[in-house]
GROMACS .gro file of C-alpha atoms in nm:
model
  434
    1MET     CA    1   2.250  -0.539   3.093
    2VAL     CA    2   1.907  -0.656   2.978
    3ILE     CA    3   1.670  -0.407   2.816
    4TYR     CA    4   1.305  -0.506   2.786
    5ASN     CA    5   1.017  -0.360   2.598
    6GLU     CA    6   0.756  -0.229   2.842
    7GLU     CA    7   0.493  -0.469   2.710
    8ASN     CA    8   0.729  -0.758   2.771
    9ILE     CA    9   0.794  -0.645   3.127
   10ASP     CA   10   0.421  -0.634   3.195
   11THR     CA   11   0.372  -0.984   3.056
   12LEU     CA   12   0.655  -1.126   3.259
   13ALA     CA   13   0.534  -0.953   3.574
   14THR     CA   14   0.181  -1.090   3.543
   15GLY     CA   15   0.325  -1.437   3.499
   16HIS     CA   16   0.517  -1.406   3.829
   17ILE     CA   17   0.834  -1.521   3.658
   18GLU     CA   18   1.172  -1.476   3.822
   19TRP     CA   19   1.522  -1.576   3.727
   20GLN     CA   20   1.874  -1.486   3.829
   21ILE     CA   21   2.017  -1.225   3.591
   22ASP     CA   22   2.364  -1.191   3.734
   23GLY     CA   23   2.444  -1.550   3.813
   24LEU     CA   24   2.766  -1.736   3.758
   25THR     CA   25   2.682  -1.820   3.399
   26SER     CA   26   2.910  -1.692   3.126
   27ILE     CA   27   2.880  -1.644   2.753
   28PRO     CA   28   3.150  -1.702   2.489
   29ASN     CA   29   3.277  -1.443   2.246
   30ILE     CA   30   3.181  -1.468   1.879
   31PRO     CA   31   3.427  -1.634   1.636
   32TYR     CA   32   3.516  -1.304   1.464
   33PRO     CA   33   3.581  -0.954   1.599
   34ARG     CA   34   3.251  -0.825   1.456
   35VAL     CA   35   2.915  -0.976   1.365
   36ASP     CA   36   2.938  -0.783   1.038
   37ASP     CA   37   3.236  -1.001   0.945
   38PHE     CA   38   3.007  -1.304   0.923
   39GLY     CA   39   2.886  -1.200   0.580
   40TYR     CA   40   3.237  -1.213   0.437
   41LYS     CA   41   3.396  -1.499   0.630
   42SER     CA   42   3.084  -1.711   0.690
   43PRO     CA   43   3.155  -1.920   1.000
   44GLY     CA   44   3.050  -2.279   0.948
   45TYR     CA   45   2.708  -2.399   1.059
   46TRP     CA   46   2.862  -2.639   1.306
   47ASP     CA   47   3.089  -2.372   1.452
   48MET     CA   48   2.790  -2.149   1.518
   49LEU     CA   49   2.583  -2.438   1.653
   50ASP     CA   50   2.862  -2.500   1.902
   51PHE     CA   51   2.872  -2.128   1.987
   52TRP     CA   52   2.499  -2.114   2.055
   53GLN     CA   53   2.508  -2.430   2.265
   54LYS     CA   54   2.769  -2.265   2.488
   55CYS     CA   55   2.529  -1.973   2.526
   56ARG     CA   56   2.252  -2.192   2.668
   57PRO     CA   57   2.312  -2.133   3.042
   58TRP     CA   58   2.360  -1.757   2.994
   59LEU     CA   59   2.042  -1.725   2.788
   60ALA     CA   60   1.846  -1.949   3.026
   61ALA     CA   61   1.942  -1.718   3.312
   62ARG     CA   62   1.775  -1.440   3.116
   63GLY     CA   63   1.457  -1.627   3.040
   64TYR     CA   64   1.531  -1.777   2.697
   65THR     CA   65   1.567  -2.148   2.627
   66LEU     CA   66   1.724  -2.241   2.296
   67TYR     CA   67   1.549  -2.499   2.082
   68PRO     CA   68   1.686  -2.847   2.160
   69GLU     CA   69   1.969  -2.967   1.941
   70ARG     CA   70   1.828  -3.319   1.934
   71ARG     CA   71   1.481  -3.467   1.949
   72LEU     CA   72   1.334  -3.470   2.295
   73VAL     CA   73   1.168  -3.809   2.268
   74PRO     CA   74   1.392  -4.118   2.320
   75PRO     CA   75   1.523  -4.336   2.188
   76SER     CA   76   1.727  -4.096   1.976
   77ASP     CA   77   1.943  -4.228   1.699
   78PRO     CA   78   2.308  -4.175   1.805
   79ARG     CA   79   2.391  -4.121   1.437
   80GLU     CA   80   2.138  -3.844   1.409
   81CYS     CA   81   2.285  -3.510   1.313
   82ALA     CA   82   2.249  -3.228   1.566
   83GLY     CA   83   2.049  -2.922   1.473
   84TRP     CA   84   1.757  -2.710   1.590
   85PHE     CA   85   1.448  -2.918   1.665
   86ALA     CA   86   1.113  -2.765   1.758
   87PRO     CA   87   1.005  -2.807   2.121
   88LEU     CA   88   0.705  -3.027   2.188
   89PHE     CA   89   0.463  -2.733   2.214
   90SER     CA   90   0.439  -2.357   2.166
   91THR     CA   91   0.216  -2.115   2.353
   92PRO     CA   92  -0.024  -1.916   2.132
   93ALA     CA   93   0.018  -1.545   2.192
   94PRO     CA   94  -0.149  -1.226   2.063
   95PHE     CA   95   0.008  -0.968   1.833
   96PRO     CA   96   0.294  -0.896   1.777
   97TYR     CA   97   0.348  -1.271   1.802
   98ALA     CA   98   0.257  -1.460   1.487
   99THR     CA   99   0.013  -1.745   1.429
  100CYS     CA  100   0.180  -2.078   1.505
  101VAL     CA  101   0.074  -2.388   1.312
  102ARG     CA  102   0.223  -2.730   1.363
  103LYS     CA  103   0.181  -2.959   1.064
  104SER     CA  104   0.463  -3.199   1.149
  105ASP     CA  105   0.521  -3.424   1.447
  106PRO     CA  106   0.814  -3.269   1.639
  107HIS     CA  107   0.924  -3.624   1.727
  108ARG     CA  108   1.000  -3.686   1.360
  109GLY     CA  109   1.072  -3.335   1.238
  110ARG     CA  110   1.389  -3.250   1.051
  111PRO     CA  111   1.637  -3.009   1.210
  112ARG     CA  112   1.598  -2.646   1.104
  113MET     CA  113   1.914  -2.459   1.010
  114PRO     CA  114   1.899  -2.082   1.060
  115PRO     CA  115   2.159  -1.831   0.933
  116SER     CA  116   2.476  -1.815   1.140
  117LYS     CA  117   2.374  -1.493   1.322
  118VAL     CA  118   2.039  -1.638   1.428
  119ALA     CA  119   1.911  -1.895   1.678
  120TRP     CA  120   1.564  -2.015   1.773
  121ALA     CA  121   1.440  -2.021   2.129
  122GLN     CA  122   1.138  -1.999   2.357
  123ASP     CA  123   1.078  -1.761   2.644
  124VAL     CA  124   0.961  -1.868   2.987
  125LEU     CA  125   0.601  -1.868   2.864
  126HIS     CA  126   0.698  -2.103   2.578
  127ARG     CA  127   0.643  -1.843   2.308
  128ASP     CA  128   0.867  -1.893   2.006
  129ILE     CA  129   1.147  -1.638   1.980
  130VAL     CA  130   1.422  -1.551   1.732
  131LEU     CA  131   1.761  -1.444   1.869
  132LYS     CA  132   1.996  -1.243   1.650
  133LEU     CA  133   2.355  -1.127   1.703
  134ILE     CA  134   2.432  -0.760   1.639
  135ASP     CA  135   2.740  -0.541   1.689
  136ILE     CA  136   2.703  -0.312   1.989
  137ASP     CA  137   2.872  -0.021   1.810
  138SER     CA  138   2.659  -0.049   1.494
  139PRO     CA  139   2.366   0.168   1.376
  140GLU     CA  140   2.154  -0.146   1.404
  141TYR     CA  141   2.203  -0.149   1.781
  142GLY     CA  142   2.078   0.208   1.815
  143ILE     CA  143   1.784   0.133   1.587
  144TYR     CA  144   1.671  -0.155   1.805
  145GLN     CA  145   1.698   0.069   2.110
  146THR     CA  146   1.464   0.314   1.938
  147LEU     CA  147   1.220   0.040   1.835
  148LEU     CA  148   1.213  -0.094   2.190
  149ARG     CA  149   1.060   0.236   2.297
  150CYS     CA  150   0.814   0.245   2.007
  151LYS     CA  151   0.483   0.142   2.166
  152GLU     CA  152   0.293   0.164   1.837
  153LEU     CA  153   0.468  -0.153   1.722
  154TRP     CA  154   0.250  -0.339   1.974
  155ASN     CA  155  -0.078  -0.200   1.844
  156PRO     CA  156  -0.260  -0.478   1.651
  157GLU     CA  157  -0.520  -0.238   1.513
  158ARG     CA  158  -0.262  -0.037   1.319
  159SER     CA  159  -0.066  -0.328   1.168
  160PRO     CA  160   0.256  -0.134   1.233
  161GLY     CA  161   0.448  -0.334   0.974
  162VAL     CA  162   0.779  -0.362   1.162
  163LEU     CA  163   0.895  -0.668   1.355
  164PRO     CA  164   0.938  -0.533   1.710
  165PRO     CA  165   1.228  -0.629   1.935
  166LEU     CA  166   1.131  -0.782   2.270
  167ALA     CA  167   1.463  -0.732   2.443
  168VAL     CA  168   1.824  -0.639   2.379
  169LEU     CA  169   2.065  -0.858   2.577
  170ASP     CA  170   2.403  -0.692   2.620
  171THR     CA  171   2.703  -0.918   2.670
  172PRO     CA  172   3.049  -0.847   2.817
  173PHE     CA  173   3.181  -0.841   2.460
  174ARG     CA  174   3.127  -0.615   2.160
  175TYR     CA  175   2.806  -0.783   2.054
  176SER     CA  176   2.449  -0.800   2.182
  177ILE     CA  177   2.161  -1.040   2.124
  178VAL     CA  178   1.822  -0.910   2.009
  179ALA     CA  179   1.513  -1.115   2.093
  180MET     CA  180   1.218  -1.089   1.852
  181PRO     CA  181   0.888  -1.277   1.803
  182MET     CA  182   0.916  -1.563   1.557
  183TRP     CA  183   0.729  -1.491   1.235
  184GLY     CA  184   0.702  -1.692   0.916
  185ASP     CA  185   0.881  -1.703   0.585
  186HIS     CA  186   0.905  -1.431   0.322
  187PRO     CA  187   0.558  -1.344   0.187
  188PRO     CA  188   0.451  -1.527  -0.130
  189LEU     CA  189   0.405  -1.209  -0.332
  190ARG     CA  190   0.344  -1.390  -0.661
  191ASP     CA  191   0.052  -1.576  -0.505
  192LEU     CA  192  -0.149  -1.275  -0.381
  193ASN     CA  193  -0.434  -1.317  -0.624
  194SER     CA  194  -0.695  -1.062  -0.521
  195VAL     CA  195  -0.710  -0.686  -0.480
  196ALA     CA  196  -0.784  -0.731  -0.108
  197ASN     CA  197  -0.474  -0.944  -0.053
  198ILE     CA  198  -0.253  -0.709  -0.254
  199PHE     CA  199  -0.375  -0.399  -0.069
  200GLN     CA  200  -0.330  -0.573   0.266
  201PHE     CA  201   0.033  -0.645   0.185
  202MET     CA  202   0.097  -0.294   0.052
  203HIS     CA  203  -0.068  -0.134   0.353
  204CYS     CA  204   0.137  -0.333   0.604
  205VAL     CA  205   0.477  -0.262   0.451
  206LEU     CA  206   0.395   0.104   0.377
  207GLN     CA  207   0.280   0.141   0.737
  208GLY     CA  208   0.608  -0.015   0.847
  209LEU     CA  209   0.812   0.220   0.630
  210THR     CA  210   0.612   0.517   0.758
  211VAL     CA  211   0.689   0.418   1.119
  212LEU     CA  212   1.059   0.376   1.043
  213HIS     CA  213   1.084   0.709   0.861
  214ALA     CA  214   0.895   0.884   1.144
  215HIS     CA  215   1.187   0.781   1.364
  216ARG     CA  216   1.427   0.883   1.085
  217ILE     CA  217   1.532   0.523   1.023
  218ALA     CA  218   1.615   0.457   0.657
  219HIS     CA  219   1.595   0.085   0.586
  220ARG     CA  220   1.809   0.093   0.269
  221ASP     CA  221   1.753  -0.276   0.189
  222ILE     CA  222   1.389  -0.301   0.082
  223ASP     CA  223   1.353  -0.649  -0.062
  224THR     CA  224   1.125  -0.950  -0.031
  225SER     CA  225   1.401  -1.122   0.169
  226ASN     CA  226   1.355  -0.858   0.441
  227MET     CA  227   0.980  -0.908   0.480
  228LEU     CA  228   0.790  -1.168   0.682
  229ILE     CA  229   0.435  -1.298   0.714
  230ASN     CA  230   0.269  -1.364   1.052
  231ARG     CA  231   0.228  -1.739   1.016
  232TYR     CA  232   0.495  -2.001   1.086
  233ASP     CA  233   0.548  -2.369   1.151
  234PRO     CA  234   0.833  -2.438   1.398
  235THR     CA  235   0.843  -2.803   1.300
  236SER     CA  236   0.925  -2.754   0.932
  237GLU     CA  237   1.125  -2.533   0.700
  238SER     CA  238   0.894  -2.603   0.406
  239THR     CA  239   0.571  -2.408   0.351
  240ASP     CA  240   0.232  -2.564   0.296
  241LYS     CA  241   0.131  -2.335   0.008
  242GLU     CA  242  -0.231  -2.442   0.007
  243ALA     CA  243  -0.275  -2.379   0.380
  244LEU     CA  244  -0.087  -2.049   0.355
  245ALA     CA  245  -0.311  -1.934   0.068
  246GLU     CA  246  -0.617  -2.019   0.277
  247TYR     CA  247  -0.474  -1.817   0.566
  248ILE     CA  248  -0.407  -1.516   0.341
  249ASN     CA  249  -0.754  -1.534   0.185
  250SER     CA  250  -0.908  -1.535   0.533
  251GLY     CA  251  -0.780  -1.180   0.583
  252ALA     CA  252  -0.567  -1.275   0.883
  253ALA     CA  253  -0.230  -1.224   0.712
  254ARG     CA  254  -0.009  -0.939   0.826
  255TYR     CA  255   0.333  -0.849   0.691
  256CYS     CA  256   0.634  -0.671   0.834
  257LEU     CA  257   0.974  -0.527   0.752
  258PHE     CA  258   1.274  -0.649   0.948
  259ASP     CA  259   1.655  -0.675   0.940
  260PHE     CA  260   1.829  -0.342   0.995
  261ASN     CA  261   2.192  -0.441   0.946
  262LEU     CA  262   2.222  -0.201   0.650
  263SER     CA  263   1.996   0.069   0.794
  264ILE     CA  264   2.089   0.409   0.930
  265GLN     CA  265   1.920   0.639   1.177
  266LEU     CA  266   1.951   1.014   1.131
  267PRO     CA  267   1.876   1.301   1.373
  268PRO     CA  268   1.504   1.355   1.447
  269ASP     CA  269   1.499   1.696   1.279
  270THR     CA  270   1.619   1.552   0.945
  271CYS     CA  271   1.385   1.654   0.661
  272LEU     CA  272   1.243   1.354   0.479
  273ARG     CA  273   1.231   1.545   0.149
  274SER     CA  274   1.565   1.726   0.147
  275CYS     CA  275   1.792   1.475   0.323
  276ARG     CA  276   2.122   1.429   0.136
  277ARG     CA  277   2.369   1.149   0.189
  278PRO     CA  278   2.672   1.039  -0.018
  279ALA     CA  279   2.550   0.852  -0.326
  280ILE     CA  280   2.792   0.566  -0.261
  281GLU     CA  281   2.570   0.462   0.032
  282SER     CA  282   2.287   0.377  -0.207
  283VAL     CA  283   2.478   0.076  -0.339
  284THR     CA  284   2.517  -0.072   0.010
  285ALA     CA  285   2.239  -0.320  -0.067
  286LEU     CA  286   2.199  -0.514  -0.387
  287THR     CA  287   1.820  -0.516  -0.410
  288SER     CA  288   1.651  -0.581  -0.743
  289TYR     CA  289   1.421  -0.284  -0.690
  290THR     CA  290   1.677  -0.002  -0.665
  291PRO     CA  291   1.542   0.323  -0.817
  292ASP     CA  292   1.744   0.528  -1.064
  293ASP     CA  293   1.826   0.797  -0.809
  294ILE     CA  294   2.199   0.805  -0.888
  295ALA     CA  295   2.178   0.684  -1.250
  296LEU     CA  296   2.297   1.021  -1.383
  297GLY     CA  297   2.606   1.054  -1.166
  298GLN     CA  298   2.436   1.233  -0.876
  299PRO     CA  299   2.687   1.281  -0.590
  300PHE     CA  300   2.414   1.262  -0.326
  301TYR     CA  301   2.090   1.075  -0.270
  302ASN     CA  302   1.797   1.084  -0.029
  303PRO     CA  303   1.779   0.752   0.163
  304PHE     CA  304   1.412   0.805   0.255
  305ALA     CA  305   1.307   0.871  -0.103
  306PHE     CA  306   1.527   0.576  -0.200
  307ASP     CA  307   1.329   0.346   0.032
  308VAL     CA  308   0.999   0.464  -0.118
  309GLY     CA  309   1.136   0.417  -0.469
  310CYS     CA  310   1.248   0.061  -0.390
  311LEU     CA  311   0.907  -0.027  -0.250
  312GLY     CA  312   0.732   0.135  -0.546
  313ASN     CA  313   0.940  -0.066  -0.792
  314MET     CA  314   0.854  -0.383  -0.601
  315PHE     CA  315   0.484  -0.297  -0.608
  316ARG     CA  316   0.471  -0.237  -0.981
  317TYR     CA  317   0.692  -0.536  -1.061
  318PHE     CA  318   0.449  -0.777  -0.896
  319TYR     CA  319   0.117  -0.594  -0.929
  320TRP     CA  320   0.121  -0.372  -1.236
  321GLY     CA  321  -0.157  -0.592  -1.377
  322ALA     CA  322  -0.381  -0.516  -1.078
  323ALA     CA  323  -0.433  -0.163  -1.215
  324SER     CA  324  -0.709  -0.308  -1.434
  325ALA     CA  325  -0.911  -0.382  -1.119
  326ALA     CA  326  -0.781  -0.096  -0.902
  327PRO     CA  327  -0.689   0.188  -1.143
  328LEU     CA  328  -0.558   0.417  -0.870
  329LEU     CA  329  -0.259   0.186  -0.836
  330ALA     CA  330  -0.122   0.343  -1.156
  331PRO     CA  331  -0.075   0.693  -1.011
  332LEU     CA  332   0.050   0.538  -0.686
  333PHE     CA  333   0.321   0.346  -0.872
  334ASP     CA  334   0.435   0.657  -1.059
  335MET     CA  335   0.434   0.886  -0.756
  336MET     CA  336   0.642   0.637  -0.556
  337THR     CA  337   0.902   0.596  -0.829
  338THR     CA  338   0.915   0.926  -1.020
  339HIS     CA  339   1.263   1.058  -1.098
  340ASP     CA  340   1.142   1.401  -0.986
  341LEU     CA  341   1.235   1.358  -0.618
  342ALA     CA  342   1.064   1.681  -0.518
  343ARG     CA  343   0.733   1.521  -0.626
  344ARG     CA  344   0.794   1.165  -0.509
  345PHE     CA  345   0.559   1.053  -0.235
  346THR     CA  346   0.694   1.015   0.115
  347ALA     CA  347   0.604   0.683   0.279
  348GLY     CA  348   0.325   0.855   0.474
  349GLU     CA  349   0.183   1.016   0.160
  350ALA     CA  350   0.194   0.686  -0.026
  351LEU     CA  351   0.011   0.516   0.263
  352GLU     CA  352  -0.256   0.786   0.265
  353PHE     CA  353  -0.304   0.756  -0.111
  354LEU     CA  354  -0.321   0.375  -0.087
  355ASP     CA  355  -0.598   0.402   0.172
  356TYR     CA  356  -0.786   0.639  -0.059
  357ALA     CA  357  -0.735   0.400  -0.351
  358TRP     CA  358  -0.877   0.115  -0.141
  359SER     CA  359  -1.187   0.320  -0.058
  360GLN     CA  360  -1.251   0.354  -0.432
  361VAL     CA  361  -1.240  -0.020  -0.507
  362PRO     CA  362  -1.594  -0.160  -0.539
  363GLU     CA  363  -1.691  -0.434  -0.294
  364SER     CA  364  -1.761  -0.668  -0.585
  365VAL     CA  365  -1.402  -0.636  -0.705
  366ARG     CA  366  -1.208  -0.658  -0.379
  367ASN     CA  367  -1.205  -1.036  -0.345
  368ALA     CA  368  -1.245  -1.131  -0.709
  369PRO     CA  369  -0.958  -1.354  -0.827
  370LEU     CA  370  -0.684  -1.196  -1.035
  371SER     CA  371  -0.437  -1.361  -1.271
  372LEU     CA  372  -0.116  -1.159  -1.254
  373ARG     CA  373   0.225  -1.182  -1.416
  374ALA     CA  374   0.527  -1.011  -1.262
  375SER     CA  375   0.740  -0.808  -1.504
  376PHE     CA  376   1.047  -0.589  -1.471
  377TYR     CA  377   0.940  -0.422  -1.796
  378SER     CA  378   0.682  -0.232  -1.592
  379ARG     CA  379   0.969  -0.032  -1.446
  380ASP     CA  380   1.069   0.120  -1.780
  381ARG     CA  381   0.726   0.107  -1.941
  382PRO     CA  382   0.463   0.267  -1.716
  383ASP     CA  383   0.224   0.245  -2.008
  384MET     CA  384   0.187  -0.124  -1.918
  385TYR     CA  385  -0.030  -0.032  -1.621
  386TRP     CA  386  -0.170   0.302  -1.741
  387SER     CA  387  -0.299   0.139  -2.060
  388ILE     CA  388  -0.517  -0.109  -1.870
  389THR     CA  389  -0.702   0.157  -1.670
  390PRO     CA  390  -1.053   0.264  -1.780
  391THR     CA  391  -1.100   0.501  -2.072
  392GLY     CA  392  -1.034   0.861  -1.971
  393PHE     CA  393  -0.863   0.765  -1.643
  394GLU     CA  394  -0.511   0.840  -1.771
  395ASP     CA  395  -0.612   1.191  -1.876
  396GLN     CA  396  -0.789   1.250  -1.546
  397TRP     CA  397  -0.478   1.156  -1.345
  398SER     CA  398  -0.215   1.279  -1.590
  399HIS     CA  399  -0.069   1.520  -1.330
  400TYR     CA  400   0.037   1.213  -1.128
  401LYS     CA  401   0.224   1.053  -1.418
  402THR     CA  402   0.603   1.047  -1.420
  403PRO     CA  403   0.721   1.321  -1.660
  404PRO     CA  404   0.959   1.224  -1.942
  405ARG     CA  405   1.330   1.269  -1.888
  406SER     CA  406   1.475   1.599  -2.006
  407THR     CA  407   1.705   1.627  -2.308
  408THR     CA  408   1.991   1.704  -2.068
  409ALA     CA  409   1.929   1.381  -1.879
  410TYR     CA  410   1.919   1.188  -2.207
  411ILE     CA  411   2.254   1.334  -2.319
  412LEU     CA  412   2.409   1.279  -1.976
  413SER     CA  413   2.305   0.913  -1.975
  414HIS     CA  414   2.494   0.863  -2.302
  415ILE     CA  415   2.803   1.046  -2.172
  416LEU     CA  416   2.809   0.817  -1.869
  417ARG     CA  417   2.853   0.517  -2.098
  418ILE     CA  418   3.201   0.644  -2.187
  419PRO     CA  419   3.474   0.469  -1.985
  420TYR     CA  420   3.589   0.671  -1.681
  421ALA     CA  421   3.317   0.933  -1.736
  422TRP     CA  422   3.126   0.843  -1.420
  423PRO     CA  423   3.371   0.975  -1.156
  424LEU     CA  424   3.432   1.289  -1.361
  425VAL     CA  425   3.060   1.365  -1.399
  426THR     CA  426   3.002   1.296  -1.029
  427LEU     CA  427   3.286   1.531  -0.933
  428VAL     CA  428   3.159   1.810  -1.159
  429ARG     CA  429   2.804   1.774  -1.025
  430GLN     CA  430   2.932   1.781  -0.668
  431VAL     CA  431   3.140   2.095  -0.729
  432LEU     CA  432   2.851   2.270  -0.905
  433ASN     CA  433   2.597   2.131  -0.658
  434ILE     CA  434   2.365   2.009  -0.935
   0.00000   0.00000   0.00000
């Protein structure tokens, strides 16, 4: 079974492209019972290269041609190691496809080595595609089915902030293959050196999180490693930092969230503010930006508030210093990360506030260069960014500041340092529903 996004169907139809879906081609099973097992057992690169090569005829019958495993231009060196080499050309395509740049000669390019679950390919129009293995009985599979039906992900004017699937290719086995547009590397967050560039990044990922939460998808792994920028070079794994900076400064950069292997999707009537899930789920991902939502032995947590808290911690880690140029970032940081979950912004509220904050930034400041220094201290010391706002600003926006922890919370944090206290406190809080 092949499931296509409606936009993809239209594109293929206008190109008068046909291929045999149910031919005699076959596809092998994956090396382990589940794709999820790859993270623990890590099949070798060469094993997976062999697996993907055996998939070539099956994928070709469905309109996807894997990147060649050797250079296409003879004479090839028989000693040359096999890998993924960029095809000789790529077709430029509009959003949601990314900007393709080719800095290297594909005749001399080095092989690219993707993660074991991933392969690179082109569709019948020679647009660059990423193929990813997923378990058919996983939440990730259902999430991609939802995103396939999400037309707003194809709207370039909204910068939807989520990498859209193009197709879900079901196999006879317990895994499927998701096709997605190829985007670039993880965004260079330390190198965003103007208010305009910082707000563009924040807007894209907050828009993405808002879209996900609207469909009751909790990402649960908000990290720079799960974000991409819409510029890539299929001929090289290295990034031309100078050219990338020029692209970002031009205003063309867009960013997106991707990778839903740790995500969950809840019923559509789930309340974003009062959702409760077992606290143990919050440690599924080991992101550096985890909020303190279960730091006091809470038995439950809200995965949607957790996502917002992660993103808020990321924002203030990298851009706390930008509050000197855009003071309204200070209340945004606090309202995205406050320990008072009843007051914490939802993703949609944070996006709305960010847009308001942008409207208050003077034109003369928006593209002025900034010199920033990332710091995890900003997480425990909000005064780092409040203190660099204009005189009187902190008092004016004091109702947005994170309130101090209560005496009870302070005592509880010390009790939890006692060996074996954590499970006892969690049990008591669960029984008392506090």
